[in-house]
Coordinates of C-alpha atoms in Angstrom, one line a residue:
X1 CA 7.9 99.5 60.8
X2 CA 10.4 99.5 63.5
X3 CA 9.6 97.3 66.9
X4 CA 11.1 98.3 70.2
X5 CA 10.5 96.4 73.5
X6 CA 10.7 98.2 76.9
X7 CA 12.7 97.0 80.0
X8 CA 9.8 95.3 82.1
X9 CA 9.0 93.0 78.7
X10 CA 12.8 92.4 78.2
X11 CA 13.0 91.5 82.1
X12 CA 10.2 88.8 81.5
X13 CA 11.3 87.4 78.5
X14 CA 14.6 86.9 80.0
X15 CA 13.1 85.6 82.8
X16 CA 11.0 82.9 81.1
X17 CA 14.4 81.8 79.1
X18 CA 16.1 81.6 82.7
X19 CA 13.6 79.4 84.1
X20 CA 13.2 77.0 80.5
X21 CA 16.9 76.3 80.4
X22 CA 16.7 75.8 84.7
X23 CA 13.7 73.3 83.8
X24 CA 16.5 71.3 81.4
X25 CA 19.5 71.3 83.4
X26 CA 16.8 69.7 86.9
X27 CA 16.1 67.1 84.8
X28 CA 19.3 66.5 83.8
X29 CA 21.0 66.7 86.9
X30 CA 18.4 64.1 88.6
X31 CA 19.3 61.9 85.5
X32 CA 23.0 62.3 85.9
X33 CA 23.4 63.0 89.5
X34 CA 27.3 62.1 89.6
X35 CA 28.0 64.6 87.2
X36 CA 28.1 67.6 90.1
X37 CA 29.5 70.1 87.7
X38 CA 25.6 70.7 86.5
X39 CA 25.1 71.7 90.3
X40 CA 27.2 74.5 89.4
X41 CA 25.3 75.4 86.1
X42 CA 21.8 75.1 88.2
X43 CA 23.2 77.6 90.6
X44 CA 25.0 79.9 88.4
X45 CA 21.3 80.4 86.7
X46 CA 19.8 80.9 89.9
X47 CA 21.4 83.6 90.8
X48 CA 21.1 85.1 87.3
X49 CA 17.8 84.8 87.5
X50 CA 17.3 85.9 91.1
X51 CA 19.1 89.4 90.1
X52 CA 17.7 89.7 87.1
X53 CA 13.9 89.4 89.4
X54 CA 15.6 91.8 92.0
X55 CA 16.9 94.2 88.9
X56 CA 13.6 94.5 87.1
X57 CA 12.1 96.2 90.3
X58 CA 14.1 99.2 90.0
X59 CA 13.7 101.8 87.7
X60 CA 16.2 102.3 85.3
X61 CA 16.8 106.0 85.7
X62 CA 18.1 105.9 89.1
X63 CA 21.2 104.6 90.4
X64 CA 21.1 101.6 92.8
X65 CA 21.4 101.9 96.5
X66 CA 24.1 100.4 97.9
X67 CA 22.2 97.6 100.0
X68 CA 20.4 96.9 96.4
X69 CA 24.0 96.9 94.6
X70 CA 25.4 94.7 97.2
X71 CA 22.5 91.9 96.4
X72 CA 22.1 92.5 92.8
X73 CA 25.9 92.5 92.1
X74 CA 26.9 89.3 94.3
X75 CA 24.2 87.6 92.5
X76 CA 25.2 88.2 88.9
X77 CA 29.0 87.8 90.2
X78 CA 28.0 84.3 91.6
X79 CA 26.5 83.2 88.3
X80 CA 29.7 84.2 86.9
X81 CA 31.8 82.6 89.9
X82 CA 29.5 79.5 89.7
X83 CA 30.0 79.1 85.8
X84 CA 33.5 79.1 86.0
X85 CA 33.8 76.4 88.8
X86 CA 30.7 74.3 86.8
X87 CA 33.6 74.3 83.5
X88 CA 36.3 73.4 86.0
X89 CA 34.6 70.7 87.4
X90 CA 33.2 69.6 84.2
X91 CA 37.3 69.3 83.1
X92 CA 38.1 67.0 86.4
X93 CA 39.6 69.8 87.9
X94 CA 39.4 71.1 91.4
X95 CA 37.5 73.6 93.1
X96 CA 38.0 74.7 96.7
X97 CA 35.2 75.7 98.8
X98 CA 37.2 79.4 99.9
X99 CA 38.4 80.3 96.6
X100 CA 34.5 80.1 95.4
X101 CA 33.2 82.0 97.9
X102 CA 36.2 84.8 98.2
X103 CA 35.6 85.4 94.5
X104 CA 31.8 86.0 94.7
X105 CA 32.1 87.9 98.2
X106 CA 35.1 90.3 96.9
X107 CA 33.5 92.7 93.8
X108 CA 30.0 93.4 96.0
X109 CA 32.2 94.0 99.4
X110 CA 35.0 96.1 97.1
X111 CA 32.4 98.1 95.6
X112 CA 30.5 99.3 99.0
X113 CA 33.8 99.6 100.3
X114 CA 34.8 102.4 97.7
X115 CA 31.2 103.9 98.5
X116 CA 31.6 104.2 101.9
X117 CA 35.3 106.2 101.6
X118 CA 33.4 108.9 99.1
X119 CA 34.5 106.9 95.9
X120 CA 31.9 108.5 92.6
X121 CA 29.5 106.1 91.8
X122 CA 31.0 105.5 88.5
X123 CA 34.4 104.3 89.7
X124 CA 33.1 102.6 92.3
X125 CA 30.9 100.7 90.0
X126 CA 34.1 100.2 87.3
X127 CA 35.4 98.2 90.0
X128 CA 32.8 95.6 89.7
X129 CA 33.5 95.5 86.1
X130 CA 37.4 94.8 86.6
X131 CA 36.5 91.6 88.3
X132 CA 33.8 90.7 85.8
X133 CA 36.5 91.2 83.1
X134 CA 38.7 88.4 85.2
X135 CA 35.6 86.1 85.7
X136 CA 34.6 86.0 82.2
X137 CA 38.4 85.6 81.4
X138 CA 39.1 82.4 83.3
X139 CA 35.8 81.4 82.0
X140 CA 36.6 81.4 78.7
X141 CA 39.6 79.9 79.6
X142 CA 38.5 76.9 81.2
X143 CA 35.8 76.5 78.6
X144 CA 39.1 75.4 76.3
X145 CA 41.1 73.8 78.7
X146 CA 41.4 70.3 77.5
X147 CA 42.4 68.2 80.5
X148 CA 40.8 65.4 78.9
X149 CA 41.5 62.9 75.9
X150 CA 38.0 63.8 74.7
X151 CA 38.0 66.7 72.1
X152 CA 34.5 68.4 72.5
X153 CA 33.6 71.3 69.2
X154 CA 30.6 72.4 71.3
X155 CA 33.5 74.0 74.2
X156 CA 34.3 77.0 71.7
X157 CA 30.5 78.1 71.6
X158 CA 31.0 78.5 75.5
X159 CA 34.3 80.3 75.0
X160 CA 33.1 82.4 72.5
X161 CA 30.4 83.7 74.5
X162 CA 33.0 84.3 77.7
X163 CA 34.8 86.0 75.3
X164 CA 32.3 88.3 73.9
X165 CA 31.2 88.7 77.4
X166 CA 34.5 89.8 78.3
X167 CA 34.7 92.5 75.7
X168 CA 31.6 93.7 76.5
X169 CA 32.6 94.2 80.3
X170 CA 35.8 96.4 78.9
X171 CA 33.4 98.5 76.5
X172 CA 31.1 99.0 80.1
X173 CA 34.5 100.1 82.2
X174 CA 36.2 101.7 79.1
X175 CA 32.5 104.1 79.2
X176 CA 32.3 104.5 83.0
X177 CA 35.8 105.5 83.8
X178 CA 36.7 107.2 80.4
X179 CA 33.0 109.1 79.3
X180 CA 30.1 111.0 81.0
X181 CA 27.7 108.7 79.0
X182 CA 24.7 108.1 81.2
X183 CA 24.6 104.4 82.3
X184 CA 21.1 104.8 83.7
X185 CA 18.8 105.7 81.3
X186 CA 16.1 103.4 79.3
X187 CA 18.4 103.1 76.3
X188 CA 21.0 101.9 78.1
X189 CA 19.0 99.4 80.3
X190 CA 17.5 98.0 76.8
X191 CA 20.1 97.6 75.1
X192 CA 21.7 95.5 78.6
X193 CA 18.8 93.2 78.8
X194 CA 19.6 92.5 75.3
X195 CA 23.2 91.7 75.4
X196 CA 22.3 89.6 78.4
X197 CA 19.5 88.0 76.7
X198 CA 21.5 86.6 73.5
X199 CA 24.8 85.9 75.5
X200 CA 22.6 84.2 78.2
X201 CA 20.9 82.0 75.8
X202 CA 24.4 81.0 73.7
X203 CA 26.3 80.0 77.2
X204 CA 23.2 77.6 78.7
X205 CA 22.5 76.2 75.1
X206 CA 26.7 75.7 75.2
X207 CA 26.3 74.1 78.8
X208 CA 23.5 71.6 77.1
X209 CA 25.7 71.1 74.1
X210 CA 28.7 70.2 76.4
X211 CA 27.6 67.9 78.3
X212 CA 25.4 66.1 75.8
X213 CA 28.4 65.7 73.1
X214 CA 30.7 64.6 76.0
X215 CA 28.0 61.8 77.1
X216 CA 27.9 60.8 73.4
X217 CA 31.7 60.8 72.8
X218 CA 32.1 58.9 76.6
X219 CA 29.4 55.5 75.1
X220 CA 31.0 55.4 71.5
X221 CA 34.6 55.3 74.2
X222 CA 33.4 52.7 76.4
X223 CA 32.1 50.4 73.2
X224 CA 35.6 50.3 72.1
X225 CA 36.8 50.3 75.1
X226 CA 37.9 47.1 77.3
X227 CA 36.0 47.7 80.4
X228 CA 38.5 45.6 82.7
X229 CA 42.3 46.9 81.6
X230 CA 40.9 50.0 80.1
X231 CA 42.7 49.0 76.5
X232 CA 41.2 49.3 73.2
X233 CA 39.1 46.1 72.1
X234 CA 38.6 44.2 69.3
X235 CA 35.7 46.9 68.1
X236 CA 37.6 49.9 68.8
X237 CA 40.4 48.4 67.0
X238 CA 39.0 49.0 63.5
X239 CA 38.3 52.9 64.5
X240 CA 41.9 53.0 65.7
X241 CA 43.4 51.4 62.7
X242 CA 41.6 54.1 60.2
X243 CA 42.4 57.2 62.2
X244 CA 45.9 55.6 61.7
X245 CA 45.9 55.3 58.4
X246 CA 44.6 58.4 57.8
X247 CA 47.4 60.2 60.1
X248 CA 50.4 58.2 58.3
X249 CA 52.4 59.9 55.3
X250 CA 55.7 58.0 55.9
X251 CA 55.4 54.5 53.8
X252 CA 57.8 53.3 56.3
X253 CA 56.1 49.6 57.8
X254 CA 53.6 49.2 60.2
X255 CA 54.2 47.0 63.3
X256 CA 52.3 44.0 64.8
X257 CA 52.7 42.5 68.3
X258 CA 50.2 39.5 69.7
X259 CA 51.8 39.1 73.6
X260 CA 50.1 36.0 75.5
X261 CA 50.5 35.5 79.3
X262 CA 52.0 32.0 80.0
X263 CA 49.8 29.5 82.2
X264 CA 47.6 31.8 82.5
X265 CA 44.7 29.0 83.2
X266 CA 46.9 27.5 86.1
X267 CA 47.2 31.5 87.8
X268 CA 43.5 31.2 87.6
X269 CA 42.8 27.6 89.0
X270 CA 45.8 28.2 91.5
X271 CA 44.8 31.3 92.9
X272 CA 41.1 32.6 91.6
X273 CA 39.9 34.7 89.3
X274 CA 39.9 37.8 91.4
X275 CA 43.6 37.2 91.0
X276 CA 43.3 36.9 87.6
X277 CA 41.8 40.0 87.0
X278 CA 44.5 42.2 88.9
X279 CA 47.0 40.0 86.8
X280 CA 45.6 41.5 83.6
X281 CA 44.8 45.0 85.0
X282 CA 48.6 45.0 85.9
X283 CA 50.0 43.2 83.0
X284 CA 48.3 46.0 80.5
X285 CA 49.2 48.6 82.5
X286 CA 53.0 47.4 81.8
X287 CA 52.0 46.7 78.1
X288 CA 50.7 50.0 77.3
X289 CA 53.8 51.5 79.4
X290 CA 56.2 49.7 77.0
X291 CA 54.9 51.2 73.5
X292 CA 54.6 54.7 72.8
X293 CA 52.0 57.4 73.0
X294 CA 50.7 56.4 69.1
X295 CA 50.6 53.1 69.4
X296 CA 47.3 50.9 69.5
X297 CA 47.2 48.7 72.5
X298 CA 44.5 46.0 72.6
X299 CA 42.9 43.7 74.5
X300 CA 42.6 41.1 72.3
X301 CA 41.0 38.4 74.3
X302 CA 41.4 36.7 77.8
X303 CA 44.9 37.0 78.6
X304 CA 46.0 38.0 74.7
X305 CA 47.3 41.8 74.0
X306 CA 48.1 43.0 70.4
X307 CA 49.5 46.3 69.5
X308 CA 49.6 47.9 66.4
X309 CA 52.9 50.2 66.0
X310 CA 53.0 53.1 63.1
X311 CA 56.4 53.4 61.2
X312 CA 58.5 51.1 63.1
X313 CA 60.8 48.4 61.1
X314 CA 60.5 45.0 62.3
X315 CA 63.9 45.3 64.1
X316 CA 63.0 48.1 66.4
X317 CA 59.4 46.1 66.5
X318 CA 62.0 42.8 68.2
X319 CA 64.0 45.5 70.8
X320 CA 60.3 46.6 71.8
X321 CA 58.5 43.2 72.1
X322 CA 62.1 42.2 74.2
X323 CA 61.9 44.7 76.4
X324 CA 58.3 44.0 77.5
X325 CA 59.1 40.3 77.5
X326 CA 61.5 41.5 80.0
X327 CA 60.4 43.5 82.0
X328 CA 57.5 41.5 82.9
X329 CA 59.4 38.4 83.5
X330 CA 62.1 40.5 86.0
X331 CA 59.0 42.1 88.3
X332 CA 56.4 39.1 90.2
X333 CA 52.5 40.6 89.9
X334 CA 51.1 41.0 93.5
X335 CA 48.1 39.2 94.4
X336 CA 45.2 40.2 96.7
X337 CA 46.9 38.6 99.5
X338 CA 50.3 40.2 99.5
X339 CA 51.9 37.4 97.9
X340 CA 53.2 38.2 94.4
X341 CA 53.7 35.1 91.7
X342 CA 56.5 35.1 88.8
X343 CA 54.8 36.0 85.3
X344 CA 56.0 35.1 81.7
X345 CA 55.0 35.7 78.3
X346 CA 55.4 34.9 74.7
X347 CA 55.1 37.2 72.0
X348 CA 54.8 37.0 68.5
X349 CA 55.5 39.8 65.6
X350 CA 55.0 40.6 62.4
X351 CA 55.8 43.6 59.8
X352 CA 53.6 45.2 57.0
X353 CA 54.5 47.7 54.7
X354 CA 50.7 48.3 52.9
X355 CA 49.7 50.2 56.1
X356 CA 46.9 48.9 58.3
X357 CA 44.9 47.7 55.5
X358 CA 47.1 44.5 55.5
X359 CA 46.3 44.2 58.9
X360 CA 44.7 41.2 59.2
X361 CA 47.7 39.3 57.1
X362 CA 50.3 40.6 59.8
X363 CA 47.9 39.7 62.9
X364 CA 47.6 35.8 61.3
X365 CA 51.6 36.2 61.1
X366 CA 52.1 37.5 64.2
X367 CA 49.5 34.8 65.7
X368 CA 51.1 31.6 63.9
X369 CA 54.5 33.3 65.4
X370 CA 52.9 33.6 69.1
X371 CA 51.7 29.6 68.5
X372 CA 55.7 29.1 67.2
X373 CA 57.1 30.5 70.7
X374 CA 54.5 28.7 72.9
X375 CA 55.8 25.4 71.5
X376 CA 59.1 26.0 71.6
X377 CA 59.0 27.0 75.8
X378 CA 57.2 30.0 75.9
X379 CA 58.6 32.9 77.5
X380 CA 60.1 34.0 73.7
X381 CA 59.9 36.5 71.0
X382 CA 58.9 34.8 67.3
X383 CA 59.7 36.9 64.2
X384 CA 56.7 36.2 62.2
X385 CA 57.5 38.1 59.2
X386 CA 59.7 35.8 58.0
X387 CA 57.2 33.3 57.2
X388 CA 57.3 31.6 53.8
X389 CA 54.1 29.7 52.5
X390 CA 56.2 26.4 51.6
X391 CA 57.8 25.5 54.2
X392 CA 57.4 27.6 57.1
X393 CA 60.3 29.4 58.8
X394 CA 59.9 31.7 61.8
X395 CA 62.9 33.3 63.7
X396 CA 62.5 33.2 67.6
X397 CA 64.5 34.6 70.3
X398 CA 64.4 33.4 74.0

């Protein structure tokens, strides 16, 4: 027994999915009401759901006026329009004011223009599909456009549906400009509410799914995350450590850096800790500068820093740990008050070859090596991988 639903029920059921998924995205955005892109969202099913109202009170055997086609059309071309700035936004990206409202204003005007100079309904209305095509391209394209660290699985749903959305805009224009098929007959207005219904429903559930797994991803960041420098801490550390492992096939050894700011306690009593903070904030700015993009840079604690550095021999490990030693005792650190104050540090480093599971071996050598160097006048690099157990011989270099 077959079941078929007219156009008025389809309108209604659409309809109440509109206004449940509107419901969700309220509440969140007065929950989260820094994250504007949902603004976007809210609006982009607004005006889905205001054109689909305005739709379902027109028969579907008759073509639209052109006052009616101007409305109905700028409407679904702004949920389009709107969805695409909502995924820009969402990626940190700009959106001007103009561009916005030239792209919903141009299909509708475009269309009535082609009207009014004798243009057949059917071209006239391909036109609108041509920009549809584009909207639902860039869509989809900023949907995967990762200008963030974070890697979110839940951004292919929404390019998917762009996608599919975009192919079923070429099928409509491939039909209007290359067939007689009648586009306004029951069949044809069921099987569009359709479409609409199960595309409509995967790119709001995809807008949920976004922005919940990013929320997720963004706590799990900031609890391995030191909140003043921005570095990796102690907890994030561990997470680091097996992702490296699991990314490194070379055997070659594994390098360990503990870095310690000199006097630190005297910068603080001398000049504040307000000082103290923009001390660290620019000293780990200049130690993450000085590894490389794979390395793991940590704030280890108060004015400690240790980095973890895949495949690098503990000569090159020296060249690197000198090289920060220098540069930070070349450059004063500016203080709140325009002053700047002359900054040293020791460093201690160690070697492993057994990957990061010998971690914590290395970090006690590069430690005892980072003790070596403050005792001998700070302001040194201490090779700790050269440490014996009886007696105990560590290489330093000023």
């Amino acid at each position: 027994m077959s079941v078929t639903f007219d156009v008025e029920t389809l309108h209604f059921s659409s309809a109440v999915g509109r206004a449940s998924y509107l419901v969700v995205f309220v509440i969140v955005a007065i929950r989260l009401p820094r994250e504007t892109y949902l603004r976007h969202w809210i609006g982009a099913i607004l005006a889905s759901m205001i054109g689909s109202a305005i739709m379902a009170r027109v028969p579907v055997t008759r073509w639209l006026s052109a006052s009616e086609a101007f409305i109905i059309y700028t409407l679904y071309i702004s949920s389009l329009a709107l969805s695409w700035s909502g995924l820009r936004v969402f990626n940190s990206r700009t959106v001007k004011l103009s561009t916005l409202a030239l792209m919903v204003a141009a299909p509708s005007t475009f269309y009535v223009a082609l009207l009014l100079v004798g243009a057949p309904m059917r071209e006239a209305l391909a036109s609108v599909f041509v920009f549809c095509m584009a909207y639902a391209g860039l869509a989809g394209f900023e949907a995967v456009h990762r200008s963030q660290s974070i890697r979110l699985w839940s951004r292919y749903i929404i390019a998917t549906t762009f996608v599919f959305y975009l192919m079923v805009f070429v099928l409509t224009f491939s039909v209007l400009v290359g067939t007689d098929i009648p586009m306004n007959s029951a069949e044809s207005g069921q099987w569009s509410m359709i479409l609409d219904q199960a595309t409509g429903i995967l790119v709001y559930f995809g807008y949920i799914a976004m922005a919940g797994e990013r929320a997720v991803l963004t706590v799990h960041r900031l609890a391995e995350t030191d909140t003043l420098t921005e570095l990796t801490n102690r907890r994030g550390l561990q997470v680091a450590l097996e992702r490296s492992e699991r990314a490194s096939h070379s055997g070659r050894p594994t390098g360990v850096l503990i870095a310690d700011i000199d006097n630190f306690k005297a910068i603080n009593d001398t000049y504040g800790h307000k000082a103290g903070d923009m001390i660290l904030i620019a000293f780990s700015r200049r130690f993450r500068t000085a590894l490389r993009a794979e390395d793991i840079a940590v704030r280890w604690g108060g004015e400690e820093f240790l980095a973890v550095l895949p495949d690098v021999d503990i000569d090159w490990l020296a060249t690197i740990a000198e090289r920060l030693r220098a540069s930070i005792e070349v450059s004063p650190f500016a203080l709140p008050n325009g002053r700047s104050v002359p900054i040293t540090v020791s460093i201690g480093i160690s070697a492993m070859t057994g990957g990061p599971r010998e971690f914590e071996h290395a970090a006690q050598q590069a430690d005892v090596a980072l003790y070596k160097a403050k005792t001998e006048g700070r302001n040194r690099v201490c090779d700790g991988s050269l440490i014996t157990r009886m007696p105990i011989v560590i290489g330093c270099s000023a």
